[in-house]
């Protein structure tokens, strides 16, 4: 199967590979998998507690080229966005940007799941660490 | 002789009717299956549908023979393999893994929730950790400095996952048993759906385990 140039670029030069401190209260971690193919993806975000802006994002994906490219792109996209803005990223945006063929759509779904899971994890931490702030809203 | 492929009275090949693979072999939609009997049936049908034997048939009939024999091959290949047979049956029962995963993501998006992962999070963690180790081992080998401790650890992992892979087949066979009983008793759709979903969960887990076994072996042998 032919990969698009953008996929190849992300695959050869993945952005933001690595990890963040999972135990930090500002960090959200999402670990998701696609059982169809057995691929796994971890995406982490570091959120500024004052502004709710995602300041850093890291990923590590064990999977196909499209999954690597999707998660690499996802980290680029979430950086600089607020948590709520990042939640509006849809898998089809990734499909379009990377020109993924239909058989690779599930790889982009994985990336969206990873963003949501990371944000969900971060949100959960905020509730447990500062319940007062949540209630005040 | 199966009614599906041949005429009752004259024995001539019939036009291929849209039938699932179980029906093609005249089997109920059950998962325990006598593989030897299936194989015999397959050989017998193959002989009857052999294109060389159809020289006396007219063009239309020859086309049917060809189509029937290619369906025969597909059906046999699918049904004889325990995993493929199960997956095929789940498909007939309305399971579409990829579609379902996509719509679960869409639901989570609209509801603003986090999608529930279809395999236990602990398994995902293990898969991820082992992949990290495998990456390390590959790298060490590439640098010409294989790490004996890591290799020993991976050998342990290999044993563990191979055992789980075997076990998963046994577990699956347990569900086959439940399933077949429900079919025999013509059980309500909800009951069938419950067993169906257990099989889906198991096969999902098994996909990860299969990959781990494959990758660990590749690193240890390669
Ligand atoms: S093939 Fe499964 S994530 Fe790409």
PDB file of N, CA, C and O in Angstrom, chain B residues 114-139:
ATOM      1  N   UNK B 114     -14.965   9.353  27.836  1.00  0.00           N
ATOM      2  CA  UNK B 114     -13.825   8.605  27.319  1.00  0.00           C
ATOM      3  C   UNK B 114     -14.307   7.233  26.886  1.00  0.00           C
ATOM      4  O   UNK B 114     -15.040   6.568  27.608  1.00  0.00           O
ATOM      5  N   UNK B 115     -13.894   6.859  25.688  1.00  0.00           N
ATOM      6  CA  UNK B 115     -14.326   5.567  25.169  1.00  0.00           C
ATOM      7  C   UNK B 115     -13.758   4.434  26.023  1.00  0.00           C
ATOM      8  O   UNK B 115     -12.604   4.451  26.405  1.00  0.00           O
ATOM      9  N   UNK B 116     -14.606   3.484  26.273  1.00  0.00           N
ATOM     10  CA  UNK B 116     -14.141   2.341  27.037  1.00  0.00           C
ATOM     11  C   UNK B 116     -13.306   1.453  26.121  1.00  0.00           C
ATOM     12  O   UNK B 116     -13.734   1.097  25.022  1.00  0.00           O
ATOM     13  N   UNK B 117     -12.118   1.110  26.576  1.00  0.00           N
ATOM     14  CA  UNK B 117     -11.286   0.230  25.766  1.00  0.00           C
ATOM     15  C   UNK B 117     -11.856  -1.188  25.796  1.00  0.00           C
ATOM     16  O   UNK B 117     -12.378  -1.624  26.826  1.00  0.00           O
ATOM     17  N   UNK B 118     -11.744  -1.871  24.667  1.00  0.00           N
ATOM     18  CA  UNK B 118     -12.389  -3.183  24.604  1.00  0.00           C
ATOM     19  C   UNK B 118     -11.579  -4.286  25.277  1.00  0.00           C
ATOM     20  O   UNK B 118     -12.086  -5.365  25.511  1.00  0.00           O
ATOM     21  N   UNK B 119     -10.321  -4.021  25.560  1.00  0.00           N
ATOM     22  CA  UNK B 119      -9.580  -5.016  26.342  1.00  0.00           C
ATOM     23  C   UNK B 119      -9.231  -4.384  27.685  1.00  0.00           C
ATOM     24  O   UNK B 119      -9.177  -3.171  27.800  1.00  0.00           O
ATOM     25  N   UNK B 120      -8.984  -5.204  28.701  1.00  0.00           N
ATOM     26  CA  UNK B 120      -8.680  -4.647  30.020  1.00  0.00           C
ATOM     27  C   UNK B 120      -7.444  -3.751  29.959  1.00  0.00           C
ATOM     28  O   UNK B 120      -6.455  -4.107  29.306  1.00  0.00           O
ATOM     29  N   UNK B 121      -7.492  -2.593  30.635  1.00  0.00           N
ATOM     30  CA  UNK B 121      -6.359  -1.670  30.622  1.00  0.00           C
ATOM     31  C   UNK B 121      -5.057  -2.344  31.053  1.00  0.00           C
ATOM     32  O   UNK B 121      -3.986  -2.020  30.533  1.00  0.00           O
ATOM     33  N   UNK B 122      -5.165  -3.292  31.984  1.00  0.00           N
ATOM     34  CA  UNK B 122      -3.945  -3.951  32.461  1.00  0.00           C
ATOM     35  C   UNK B 122      -3.257  -4.703  31.324  1.00  0.00           C
ATOM     36  O   UNK B 122      -2.023  -4.739  31.244  1.00  0.00           O
ATOM     37  N   UNK B 123      -4.036  -5.277  30.432  1.00  0.00           N
ATOM     38  CA  UNK B 123      -3.431  -5.977  29.300  1.00  0.00           C
ATOM     39  C   UNK B 123      -2.726  -4.975  28.383  1.00  0.00           C
ATOM     40  O   UNK B 123      -1.601  -5.215  27.941  1.00  0.00           O
ATOM     41  N   UNK B 124      -3.372  -3.838  28.144  1.00  0.00           N
ATOM     42  CA  UNK B 124      -2.735  -2.819  27.315  1.00  0.00           C
ATOM     43  C   UNK B 124      -1.398  -2.378  27.911  1.00  0.00           C
ATOM     44  O   UNK B 124      -0.418  -2.207  27.200  1.00  0.00           O
ATOM     45  N   UNK B 125      -1.386  -2.209  29.242  1.00  0.00           N
ATOM     46  CA  UNK B 125      -0.133  -1.837  29.907  1.00  0.00           C
ATOM     47  C   UNK B 125       0.944  -2.880  29.640  1.00  0.00           C
ATOM     48  O   UNK B 125       2.080  -2.550  29.312  1.00  0.00           O
ATOM     49  N   UNK B 126       0.561  -4.128  29.794  1.00  0.00           N
ATOM     50  CA  UNK B 126       1.542  -5.196  29.590  1.00  0.00           C
ATOM     51  C   UNK B 126       2.051  -5.223  28.159  1.00  0.00           C
ATOM     52  O   UNK B 126       3.232  -5.420  27.902  1.00  0.00           O
ATOM     53  N   UNK B 127       1.126  -5.030  27.240  1.00  0.00           N
ATOM     54  CA  UNK B 127       1.503  -5.025  25.827  1.00  0.00           C
ATOM     55  C   UNK B 127       2.493  -3.895  25.579  1.00  0.00           C
ATOM     56  O   UNK B 127       3.528  -4.076  24.922  1.00  0.00           O
ATOM     57  N   UNK B 128       2.186  -2.751  26.146  1.00  0.00           N
ATOM     58  CA  UNK B 128       3.034  -1.586  25.935  1.00  0.00           C
ATOM     59  C   UNK B 128       4.426  -1.818  26.532  1.00  0.00           C
ATOM     60  O   UNK B 128       5.442  -1.577  25.876  1.00  0.00           O
ATOM     61  N   UNK B 129       4.465  -2.313  27.765  1.00  0.00           N
ATOM     62  CA  UNK B 129       5.749  -2.543  28.424  1.00  0.00           C
ATOM     63  C   UNK B 129       6.601  -3.549  27.662  1.00  0.00           C
ATOM     64  O   UNK B 129       7.788  -3.343  27.465  1.00  0.00           O
ATOM     65  N   UNK B 130       5.966  -4.618  27.238  1.00  0.00           N
ATOM     66  CA  UNK B 130       6.737  -5.634  26.528  1.00  0.00           C
ATOM     67  C   UNK B 130       7.268  -5.078  25.206  1.00  0.00           C
ATOM     68  O   UNK B 130       8.396  -5.352  24.811  1.00  0.00           O
ATOM     69  N   UNK B 131       6.479  -4.266  24.564  1.00  0.00           N
ATOM     70  CA  UNK B 131       6.947  -3.655  23.319  1.00  0.00           C
ATOM     71  C   UNK B 131       8.155  -2.752  23.558  1.00  0.00           C
ATOM     72  O   UNK B 131       9.064  -2.702  22.736  1.00  0.00           O
ATOM     73  N   UNK B 132       8.150  -2.058  24.688  1.00  0.00           N
ATOM     74  CA  UNK B 132       9.315  -1.227  25.022  1.00  0.00           C
ATOM     75  C   UNK B 132      10.555  -2.104  25.178  1.00  0.00           C
ATOM     76  O   UNK B 132      11.626  -1.780  24.679  1.00  0.00           O
ATOM     77  N   UNK B 133      10.372  -3.221  25.887  1.00  0.00           N
ATOM     78  CA  UNK B 133      11.506  -4.131  26.069  1.00  0.00           C
ATOM     79  C   UNK B 133      11.999  -4.695  24.747  1.00  0.00           C
ATOM     80  O   UNK B 133      13.191  -4.829  24.524  1.00  0.00           O
ATOM     81  N   UNK B 134      11.046  -5.023  23.889  1.00  0.00           N
ATOM     82  CA  UNK B 134      11.428  -5.585  22.596  1.00  0.00           C
ATOM     83  C   UNK B 134      12.222  -4.567  21.784  1.00  0.00           C
ATOM     84  O   UNK B 134      13.206  -4.900  21.127  1.00  0.00           O
ATOM     85  N   UNK B 135      11.785  -3.321  21.891  1.00  0.00           N
ATOM     86  CA  UNK B 135      12.485  -2.274  21.162  1.00  0.00           C
ATOM     87  C   UNK B 135      13.921  -2.151  21.666  1.00  0.00           C
ATOM     88  O   UNK B 135      14.868  -2.044  20.885  1.00  0.00           O
ATOM     89  N   UNK B 136      14.032  -2.206  22.986  1.00  0.00           N
ATOM     90  CA  UNK B 136      15.359  -2.119  23.594  1.00  0.00           C
ATOM     91  C   UNK B 136      16.237  -3.274  23.128  1.00  0.00           C
ATOM     92  O   UNK B 136      17.414  -3.091  22.792  1.00  0.00           O
ATOM     93  N   UNK B 137      15.661  -4.467  23.115  1.00  0.00           N
ATOM     94  CA  UNK B 137      16.431  -5.646  22.725  1.00  0.00           C
ATOM     95  C   UNK B 137      16.874  -5.568  21.265  1.00  0.00           C
ATOM     96  O   UNK B 137      17.999  -5.941  20.926  1.00  0.00           O
ATOM     97  N   UNK B 138      15.983  -5.069  20.420  1.00  0.00           N
ATOM     98  CA  UNK B 138      16.342  -4.929  19.007  1.00  0.00           C
ATOM     99  C   UNK B 138      17.509  -3.965  18.850  1.00  0.00           C
ATOM    100  O   UNK B 138      18.441  -4.207  18.100  1.00  0.00           O
ATOM    101  N   UNK B 139      17.400  -2.874  19.585  1.00  0.00           N
ATOM    102  CA  UNK B 139      18.425  -1.850  19.492  1.00  0.00           C
ATOM    103  C   UNK B 139      19.769  -2.398  19.968  1.00  0.00           C
ATOM    104  O   UNK B 139      20.793  -2.240  19.302  1.00  0.00           O
TER     105      UNK B 139
END
